[in-house]
GROMACS .gro file of C-alpha atoms in nm:
model
  157
    1UNK     CA    1   9.158   0.146  -3.470
    2UNK     CA    2   9.096  -0.221  -3.541
    3UNK     CA    3   9.173  -0.299  -3.178
    4UNK     CA    4   8.889  -0.063  -3.077
    5UNK     CA    5   8.652  -0.237  -3.315
    6UNK     CA    6   8.743  -0.581  -3.188
    7UNK     CA    7   8.678  -0.461  -2.829
    8UNK     CA    8   8.343  -0.326  -2.943
    9UNK     CA    9   8.255  -0.659  -3.108
   10UNK     CA   10   8.321  -0.829  -2.777
   11UNK     CA   11   8.126  -0.577  -2.568
   12UNK     CA   12   7.812  -0.540  -2.780
   13UNK     CA   13   7.685  -0.896  -2.735
   14UNK     CA   14   7.735  -0.869  -2.360
   15UNK     CA   15   7.531  -0.548  -2.325
   16UNK     CA   16   7.180  -0.703  -2.308
   17UNK     CA   17   7.291  -0.957  -2.049
   18UNK     CA   18   7.452  -0.685  -1.838
   19UNK     CA   19   7.141  -0.468  -1.863
   20UNK     CA   20   6.925  -0.766  -1.768
   21UNK     CA   21   7.125  -0.825  -1.445
   22UNK     CA   22   7.100  -0.464  -1.328
   23UNK     CA   23   6.826  -0.250  -1.180
   24UNK     CA   24   6.763   0.123  -1.206
   25UNK     CA   25   6.619   0.242  -0.871
   26UNK     CA   26   6.563   0.597  -0.985
   27UNK     CA   27   6.392   0.800  -0.714
   28UNK     CA   28   6.342   0.491  -0.498
   29UNK     CA   29   6.716   0.496  -0.430
   30UNK     CA   30   6.673   0.799  -0.205
   31UNK     CA   31   6.382   0.644  -0.016
   32UNK     CA   32   6.579   0.321   0.037
   33UNK     CA   33   6.890   0.512   0.146
   34UNK     CA   34   6.688   0.709   0.403
   35UNK     CA   35   6.537   0.383   0.526
   36UNK     CA   36   6.882   0.228   0.569
   37UNK     CA   37   6.983   0.530   0.776
   38UNK     CA   38   6.665   0.496   0.984
   39UNK     CA   39   6.745   0.133   1.047
   40UNK     CA   40   7.085   0.240   1.187
   41UNK     CA   41   6.916   0.506   1.401
   42UNK     CA   42   6.663   0.251   1.529
   43UNK     CA   43   6.952   0.032   1.648
   44UNK     CA   44   7.071   0.320   1.865
   45UNK     CA   45   6.730   0.368   2.033
   46UNK     CA   46   6.584   0.151   2.314
   47UNK     CA   47   6.429  -0.180   2.202
   48UNK     CA   48   6.378  -0.391   2.515
   49UNK     CA   49   6.337  -0.181   2.830
   50UNK     CA   50   6.658   0.021   2.842
   51UNK     CA   51   6.861  -0.199   2.602
   52UNK     CA   52   6.925  -0.047   2.261
   53UNK     CA   53   6.908  -0.242   1.938
   54UNK     CA   54   7.284  -0.282   1.905
   55UNK     CA   55   7.300  -0.410   2.267
   56UNK     CA   56   7.029  -0.665   2.185
   57UNK     CA   57   7.217  -0.766   1.871
   58UNK     CA   58   7.552  -0.819   2.040
   59UNK     CA   59   7.420  -0.949   2.374
   60UNK     CA   60   7.545  -0.651   2.572
   61UNK     CA   61   7.214  -0.560   2.742
   62UNK     CA   62   7.230  -0.444   3.104
   63UNK     CA   63   7.209  -0.712   3.366
   64UNK     CA   64   6.854  -0.805   3.460
   65UNK     CA   65   6.707  -0.708   3.122
   66UNK     CA   66   6.511  -1.009   2.997
   67UNK     CA   67   6.573  -1.039   2.624
   68UNK     CA   68   6.421  -1.329   2.442
   69UNK     CA   69   6.531  -1.495   2.122
   70UNK     CA   70   6.284  -1.313   1.896
   71UNK     CA   71   6.422  -0.958   1.952
   72UNK     CA   72   6.773  -1.091   1.891
   73UNK     CA   73   6.662  -1.261   1.572
   74UNK     CA   74   6.490  -0.936   1.460
   75UNK     CA   75   6.801  -0.732   1.538
   76UNK     CA   76   7.016  -0.973   1.336
   77UNK     CA   77   6.777  -0.982   1.037
   78UNK     CA   78   6.717  -0.604   1.040
   79UNK     CA   79   7.087  -0.523   1.038
   80UNK     CA   80   7.172  -0.793   0.784
   81UNK     CA   81   6.892  -0.733   0.533
   82UNK     CA   82   6.778  -0.378   0.620
   83UNK     CA   83   7.129  -0.229   0.629
   84UNK     CA   84   7.395  -0.455   0.471
   85UNK     CA   85   7.209  -0.623   0.185
   86UNK     CA   86   7.001  -0.316   0.106
   87UNK     CA   87   7.310  -0.097   0.102
   88UNK     CA   88   7.500  -0.345  -0.117
   89UNK     CA   89   7.206  -0.369  -0.356
   90UNK     CA   90   7.193   0.008  -0.387
   91UNK     CA   91   7.563   0.038  -0.451
   92UNK     CA   92   7.598  -0.250  -0.698
   93UNK     CA   93   7.247  -0.221  -0.855
   94UNK     CA   94   7.244  -0.594  -0.911
   95UNK     CA   95   6.904  -0.754  -0.953
   96UNK     CA   96   7.004  -1.061  -0.748
   97UNK     CA   97   7.090  -0.846  -0.449
   98UNK     CA   98   6.774  -0.645  -0.484
   99UNK     CA   99   6.578  -0.972  -0.483
  100UNK     CA  100   6.768  -1.084  -0.173
  101UNK     CA  101   6.692  -0.751  -0.007
  102UNK     CA  102   6.322  -0.782  -0.092
  103UNK     CA  103   6.299  -1.137   0.043
  104UNK     CA  104   6.517  -1.061   0.347
  105UNK     CA  105   6.332  -0.746   0.437
  106UNK     CA  106   6.004  -0.939   0.405
  107UNK     CA  107   6.134  -1.203   0.649
  108UNK     CA  108   6.267  -0.932   0.877
  109UNK     CA  109   5.923  -0.771   0.877
  110UNK     CA  110   5.771  -1.093   1.008
  111UNK     CA  111   6.034  -1.117   1.280
  112UNK     CA  112   5.975  -0.752   1.372
  113UNK     CA  113   5.603  -0.817   1.425
  114UNK     CA  114   5.692  -1.118   1.642
  115UNK     CA  115   5.946  -0.909   1.834
  116UNK     CA  116   5.688  -0.640   1.907
  117UNK     CA  117   5.435  -0.906   2.012
  118UNK     CA  118   5.693  -1.077   2.238
  119UNK     CA  119   5.748  -0.749   2.421
  120UNK     CA  120   5.376  -0.700   2.482
  121UNK     CA  121   5.300  -1.042   2.620
  122UNK     CA  122   5.422  -1.255   2.910
  123UNK     CA  123   5.352  -1.605   3.043
  124UNK     CA  124   5.137  -1.454   3.322
  125UNK     CA  125   4.826  -1.247   3.281
  126UNK     CA  126   5.028  -0.929   3.334
  127UNK     CA  127   5.120  -0.714   3.032
  128UNK     CA  128   5.478  -0.720   2.912
  129UNK     CA  129   5.721  -0.428   2.935
  130UNK     CA  130   5.621  -0.311   2.587
  131UNK     CA  131   5.834  -0.249   2.282
  132UNK     CA  132   6.079   0.037   2.282
  133UNK     CA  133   6.074   0.324   2.035
  134UNK     CA  134   6.364   0.171   1.842
  135UNK     CA  135   6.183  -0.157   1.771
  136UNK     CA  136   5.876   0.034   1.654
  137UNK     CA  137   6.091   0.258   1.427
  138UNK     CA  138   6.258  -0.057   1.290
  139UNK     CA  139   5.920  -0.215   1.220
  140UNK     CA  140   5.786   0.093   1.036
  141UNK     CA  141   6.109   0.133   0.840
  142UNK     CA  142   6.105  -0.235   0.737
  143UNK     CA  143   5.749  -0.194   0.606
  144UNK     CA  144   5.865   0.087   0.376
  145UNK     CA  145   6.185  -0.096   0.280
  146UNK     CA  146   6.004  -0.419   0.196
  147UNK     CA  147   5.753  -0.249  -0.030
  148UNK     CA  148   6.020  -0.040  -0.204
  149UNK     CA  149   6.238  -0.345  -0.275
  150UNK     CA  150   5.943  -0.559  -0.388
  151UNK     CA  151   5.826  -0.286  -0.629
  152UNK     CA  152   6.176  -0.231  -0.761
  153UNK     CA  153   6.260  -0.599  -0.797
  154UNK     CA  154   5.943  -0.702  -0.978
  155UNK     CA  155   5.912  -0.391  -1.197
  156UNK     CA  156   6.193  -0.515  -1.422
  157UNK     CA  157   6.114  -0.560  -1.794
   0.00000   0.00000   0.00000
């Protein structure tokens, strides 16, 4: 009995600090989880001509497909922050990871806009090949993910 009370005396002072480090996503958890799944689906769809997002990420695009640095950077950031960090933040519910997800998704959103722009323009006056459906889905998903993480991160008491 006294051992239980001594454990309680140790745990009670730690409770506010533990609560301060954690987030409660509530209903946003489902929206974020769906967005993480959509980011994975977007990696399976075409991004640059016939090359899918995972091919762009790992440099396995078909021969003759011109892939610049910006779509590769977007693929890396989208998978890192949109899938890995977001998933880890949902599982652990740590505020620091949710902050990293918010900042990383915001940066990934900028790289996604640049990736779409890079697919629409060329060095000549001819239009570019255009962005694939996967890169557009990734862009739209990152918009939702960024706003969800920012609201969740900065809504803490």
